[in-house]
Amino acid sequence: MPRFAYVDGQFIRHRDATIHVEDRGLQFGDAVYEVWAVRKGVLFDTSGHLARLARSLAALRIPAPMSDQSLMVVIRELMARNRLKDGLVYLQISRGTARRDHPFPARVVPSLILTARSMPTGPADTRAALGISVQTCPDNRWGRVDIKTVNLLPNVLAKQAALEAGFADAWFVDDQDMVTEGTAQNAWILDSSGVLRTRPATQAILRGITRDTIIKTAQSLGYRFEEKAFSRGEAYEAQEAFITSATSFVTPVITIDNHPIGTGRPGDIARKLRETYLDQQTSVKNPS
Ligand code: PDD
């Protein structure tokens, strides 16, 4: 079955989908993006991702190319054309195409790209069942990682370095030795006194949509929770550690820099949060 993408108003075969050589996303990273998880045909956390997209666009002063309602019609059509049951929807909006020059062009139309990707659920579920190992590395990103822009080179390099060193991923650590977040996930611990912690949503992290939903889930399950940064040392001493994102949901971390976390096996709280999150999301009917 052919795969379809959506580029500036047209559904097009994925392999034929292209953007202009003078797209500002390509030349300057002048673009924002979103990623939605899809399981059982359900688009997860739909409104949260739309709200963050609006915030990212506003931060860069890129006008929204269409209303949320129209965007949802396009996303649903893309999912249908790709028969997407389990996988991801990726969206990218750049400031548009113009002769290369740093200032915002006077007249430019934002460019909208959407792709869909089917993914078997097995590998992600296995990673969650076994837990993953991460290494820490200095957070060398720019000061506005709270905006979901496509400027991900430090994240790419940190991820690659982690893989080459035999880890599944990396956690960034700031110059105070406090964990900021993962390369494409928020970082959490169940600290040594049994409190769930994740870093406050300042400009130092991307405010994950999964993170925000998991905070509510944790509270509804009666877990003690604090939005409070934690150090690398506190992470080593934690009872549990895990990551959250649209691509990992909740995935336990079992070692950090080769220090086993807690029992060195996936923790009960991370497992319960993952199960509850997946149940809640897949029982939500897609808004039309
Ligand atoms: N990444 N932090 C960073 C740096 C991220 O790139 C992401 C998401 C998150 C988690 O956000 P959310 O829960 O909304 O997915 C946190 C996406 C999945 C990606 O780049 O593929």
GROMACS .gro file of N, CA, C and O in nm, residues 44-45 128 187-190 194-198 210-225 240-245 248-252 266-282:
model
  224
   44PHE      N    1  -0.325   1.035   2.020
   44PHE     CA    2  -0.312   1.062   2.164
   44PHE      C    3  -0.300   1.212   2.194
   44PHE      O    4  -0.234   1.285   2.120
   45ASP      N    5  -0.358   1.251   2.306
   45ASP     CA    6  -0.339   1.387   2.359
   45ASP      C    7  -0.357   1.494   2.251
   45ASP      O    8  -0.278   1.590   2.241
  128ALA      N    9   0.981  -0.110   2.709
  128ALA     CA   10   0.919  -0.070   2.836
  128ALA      C   11   0.923  -0.185   2.936
  128ALA      O   12   0.940  -0.164   3.056
  187ALA      N   13   1.236   1.364   3.170
  187ALA     CA   14   1.301   1.272   3.265
  187ALA      C   15   1.231   1.280   3.401
  187ALA      O   16   1.196   1.389   3.448
  188TRP      N   17   1.212   1.164   3.461
  188TRP     CA   18   1.142   1.153   3.589
  188TRP      C   19   1.218   1.060   3.683
  188TRP      O   20   1.284   0.966   3.635
  189ILE      N   21   1.202   1.083   3.813
  189ILE     CA   22   1.245   0.982   3.911
  189ILE      C   23   1.136   0.964   4.017
  189ILE      O   24   1.051   1.053   4.037
  190LEU      N   25   1.141   0.850   4.082
  190LEU     CA   26   1.073   0.832   4.211
  190LEU      C   27   1.188   0.843   4.310
  190LEU      O   28   1.275   0.753   4.314
  194GLY      N   29   1.037   0.850   4.800
  194GLY     CA   30   0.909   0.804   4.744
  194GLY      C   31   0.826   0.912   4.678
  194GLY      O   32   0.704   0.896   4.662
  195VAL      N   33   0.889   1.023   4.639
  195VAL     CA   34   0.815   1.129   4.571
  195VAL      C   35   0.851   1.127   4.421
  195VAL      O   36   0.968   1.123   4.385
  196LEU      N   37   0.747   1.128   4.339
  196LEU     CA   38   0.769   1.138   4.193
  196LEU      C   39   0.813   1.279   4.161
  196LEU      O   40   0.749   1.376   4.206
  197ARG      N   41   0.920   1.291   4.083
  197ARG     CA   42   0.969   1.426   4.051
  197ARG      C   43   1.003   1.439   3.903
  197ARG      O   44   1.059   1.348   3.842
  198THR      N   45   0.969   1.554   3.848
  198THR     CA   46   1.015   1.591   3.715
  198THR      C   47   1.040   1.740   3.716
  198THR      O   48   0.984   1.814   3.799
  210THR      N   49   0.292   1.450   2.705
  210THR     CA   50   0.279   1.325   2.781
  210THR      C   51   0.308   1.353   2.929
  210THR      O   52   0.237   1.305   3.017
  211ARG      N   53   0.413   1.432   2.954
  211ARG     CA   54   0.448   1.473   3.091
  211ARG      C   55   0.328   1.531   3.163
  211ARG      O   56   0.295   1.493   3.276
  212ASP      N   57   0.260   1.626   3.096
  212ASP     CA   58   0.148   1.693   3.162
  212ASP      C   59   0.034   1.595   3.191
  212ASP      O   60  -0.030   1.602   3.296
  213THR      N   61   0.010   1.504   3.096
  213THR     CA   62  -0.097   1.405   3.120
  213THR      C   63  -0.056   1.309   3.232
  213THR      O   64  -0.139   1.275   3.318
  214ILE      N   65   0.073   1.270   3.233
  214ILE     CA   66   0.119   1.177   3.338
  214ILE      C   67   0.114   1.242   3.476
  214ILE      O   68   0.088   1.175   3.576
  215ILE      N   69   0.137   1.372   3.483
  215ILE     CA   70   0.124   1.442   3.613
  215ILE      C   71  -0.019   1.422   3.665
  215ILE      O   72  -0.040   1.385   3.781
  216LYS      N   73  -0.116   1.441   3.575
  216LYS     CA   74  -0.258   1.425   3.617
  216LYS      C   75  -0.284   1.280   3.656
  216LYS      O   76  -0.353   1.251   3.754
  217THR      N   77  -0.229   1.188   3.574
  217THR     CA   78  -0.249   1.045   3.603
  217THR      C   79  -0.191   1.010   3.740
  217THR      O   80  -0.255   0.942   3.820
  218ALA      N   81  -0.070   1.059   3.766
  218ALA     CA   82  -0.003   1.029   3.894
  218ALA      C   83  -0.087   1.083   4.009
  218ALA      O   84  -0.105   1.015   4.112
  219GLN      N   85  -0.140   1.204   3.991
  219GLN     CA   86  -0.220   1.264   4.098
  219GLN      C   87  -0.349   1.186   4.119
  219GLN      O   88  -0.391   1.161   4.232
  220SER      N   89  -0.409   1.141   4.005
  220SER     CA   90  -0.535   1.067   4.020
  220SER      C   91  -0.512   0.930   4.085
  220SER      O   92  -0.601   0.875   4.149
  221LEU      N   93  -0.390   0.877   4.071
  221LEU     CA   94  -0.359   0.748   4.136
  221LEU      C   95  -0.315   0.768   4.281
  221LEU      O   96  -0.284   0.672   4.350
  222GLY      N   97  -0.307   0.894   4.323
  222GLY     CA   98  -0.274   0.923   4.464
  222GLY      C   99  -0.124   0.920   4.492
  222GLY      O  100  -0.084   0.914   4.609
  223TYR      N  101  -0.039   0.926   4.391
  223TYR     CA  102   0.105   0.926   4.415
  223TYR      C  103   0.151   1.064   4.461
  223TYR      O  104   0.098   1.166   4.416
  224ARG      N  105   0.250   1.064   4.547
  224ARG     CA  106   0.310   1.193   4.586
  224ARG      C  107   0.392   1.244   4.469
  224ARG      O  108   0.473   1.170   4.411
  225PHE      N  109   0.371   1.371   4.435
  225PHE     CA  110   0.436   1.427   4.316
  225PHE      C  111   0.484   1.568   4.343
  225PHE      O  112   0.414   1.647   4.408
  240GLU      N  113   1.312   0.467   4.142
  240GLU     CA  114   1.274   0.437   4.003
  240GLU      C  115   1.313   0.557   3.918
  240GLU      O  116   1.326   0.669   3.969
  241ALA      N  117   1.328   0.532   3.788
  241ALA     CA  118   1.347   0.642   3.693
  241ALA      C  119   1.273   0.603   3.566
  241ALA      O  120   1.257   0.485   3.536
  242PHE      N  121   1.226   0.704   3.494
  242PHE     CA  122   1.159   0.675   3.367
  242PHE      C  123   1.154   0.799   3.280
  242PHE      O  124   1.186   0.910   3.324
  243ILE      N  125   1.117   0.776   3.153
  243ILE     CA  126   1.102   0.885   3.058
  243ILE      C  127   0.956   0.888   3.011
  243ILE      O  128   0.887   0.786   3.015
  244THR      N  129   0.914   1.007   2.967
  244THR     CA  130   0.782   1.018   2.905
  244THR      C  131   0.793   1.097   2.774
  244THR      O  132   0.869   1.194   2.765
  245SER      N  133   0.719   1.052   2.675
  245SER     CA  134   0.710   1.124   2.546
  245SER      C  135   0.605   1.056   2.461
  245SER      O  136   0.560   0.944   2.493
  248SER      N  137   0.762   0.725   2.354
  248SER     CA  138   0.797   0.621   2.454
  248SER      C  139   0.684   0.601   2.556
  248SER      O  140   0.694   0.510   2.638
  249PHE      N  141   0.580   0.687   2.554
  249PHE     CA  142   0.474   0.688   2.657
  249PHE      C  143   0.541   0.702   2.794
  249PHE      O  144   0.593   0.808   2.823
  250VAL      N  145   0.544   0.592   2.870
  250VAL     CA  146   0.624   0.590   2.993
  250VAL      C  147   0.717   0.470   2.977
  250VAL      O  148   0.669   0.359   2.958
  251THR      N  149   0.846   0.493   2.980
  251THR     CA  150   0.940   0.382   2.965
  251THR      C  151   1.042   0.387   3.079
  251THR      O  152   1.109   0.489   3.100
  252PRO      N  153   1.050   0.277   3.155
  252PRO     CA  154   1.141   0.276   3.270
  252PRO      C  155   1.287   0.287   3.230
  252PRO      O  156   1.328   0.234   3.126
  266PRO      N  157   1.260  -0.260   3.593
  266PRO     CA  158   1.154  -0.158   3.580
  266PRO      C  159   1.070  -0.148   3.707
  266PRO      O  160   1.037  -0.250   3.768
  267GLY      N  161   1.040  -0.026   3.746
  267GLY     CA  162   0.967  -0.005   3.872
  267GLY      C  163   0.817  -0.021   3.856
  267GLY      O  164   0.762  -0.006   3.746
  268ASP      N  165   0.751  -0.051   3.970
  268ASP     CA  166   0.606  -0.073   3.969
  268ASP      C  167   0.529   0.053   3.933
  268ASP      O  168   0.426   0.047   3.867
  269ILE      N  169   0.579   0.167   3.981
  269ILE     CA  170   0.503   0.291   3.957
  269ILE      C  171   0.511   0.329   3.809
  269ILE      O  172   0.410   0.366   3.748
  270ALA      N  173   0.629   0.315   3.750
  270ALA     CA  174   0.642   0.344   3.606
  270ALA      C  175   0.549   0.251   3.527
  270ALA      O  176   0.480   0.295   3.433
  271ARG      N  177   0.546   0.125   3.566
  271ARG     CA  178   0.461   0.029   3.493
  271ARG      C  179   0.313   0.067   3.506
  271ARG      O  180   0.238   0.068   3.408
  272LYS      N  181   0.273   0.103   3.627
  272LYS     CA  182   0.133   0.139   3.651
  272LYS      C  183   0.096   0.266   3.573
  272LYS      O  184  -0.013   0.275   3.515
  273LEU      N  185   0.187   0.362   3.569
  273LEU     CA  186   0.160   0.486   3.496
  273LEU      C  187   0.146   0.458   3.347
  273LEU      O  188   0.059   0.512   3.279
  274ARG      N  189   0.233   0.372   3.295
  274ARG     CA  190   0.226   0.339   3.152
  274ARG      C  191   0.093   0.272   3.118
  274ARG      O  192   0.024   0.310   3.025
  275GLU      N  193   0.058   0.171   3.200
  275GLU     CA  194  -0.067   0.098   3.174
  275GLU      C  195  -0.187   0.192   3.180
  275GLU      O  196  -0.274   0.189   3.093
  276THR      N  197  -0.189   0.275   3.285
  276THR     CA  198  -0.304   0.364   3.303
  276THR      C  199  -0.312   0.463   3.188
  276THR      O  200  -0.419   0.490   3.133
  277TYR      N  201  -0.195   0.517   3.150
  277TYR     CA  202  -0.192   0.615   3.040
  277TYR      C  203  -0.244   0.551   2.910
  277TYR      O  204  -0.329   0.608   2.842
  278LEU      N  205  -0.193   0.433   2.877
  278LEU     CA  206  -0.237   0.369   2.752
  278LEU      C  207  -0.386   0.336   2.756
  278LEU      O  208  -0.457   0.356   2.657
  279ASP      N  209  -0.433   0.289   2.870
  279ASP     CA  210  -0.577   0.258   2.883
  279ASP      C  211  -0.660   0.384   2.864
  279ASP      O  212  -0.758   0.384   2.790
  280GLN      N  213  -0.619   0.490   2.934
  280GLN     CA  214  -0.696   0.616   2.925
  280GLN      C  215  -0.698   0.668   2.782
  280GLN      O  216  -0.802   0.705   2.730
  281GLN      N  217  -0.582   0.670   2.717
  281GLN     CA  218  -0.574   0.729   2.584
  281GLN      C  219  -0.653   0.648   2.481
  281GLN      O  220  -0.725   0.704   2.399
  282THR      N  221  -0.637   0.516   2.487
  282THR     CA  222  -0.703   0.435   2.383
  282THR      C  223  -0.853   0.423   2.407
  282THR      O  224  -0.925   0.379   2.319
   0.00000   0.00000   0.00000
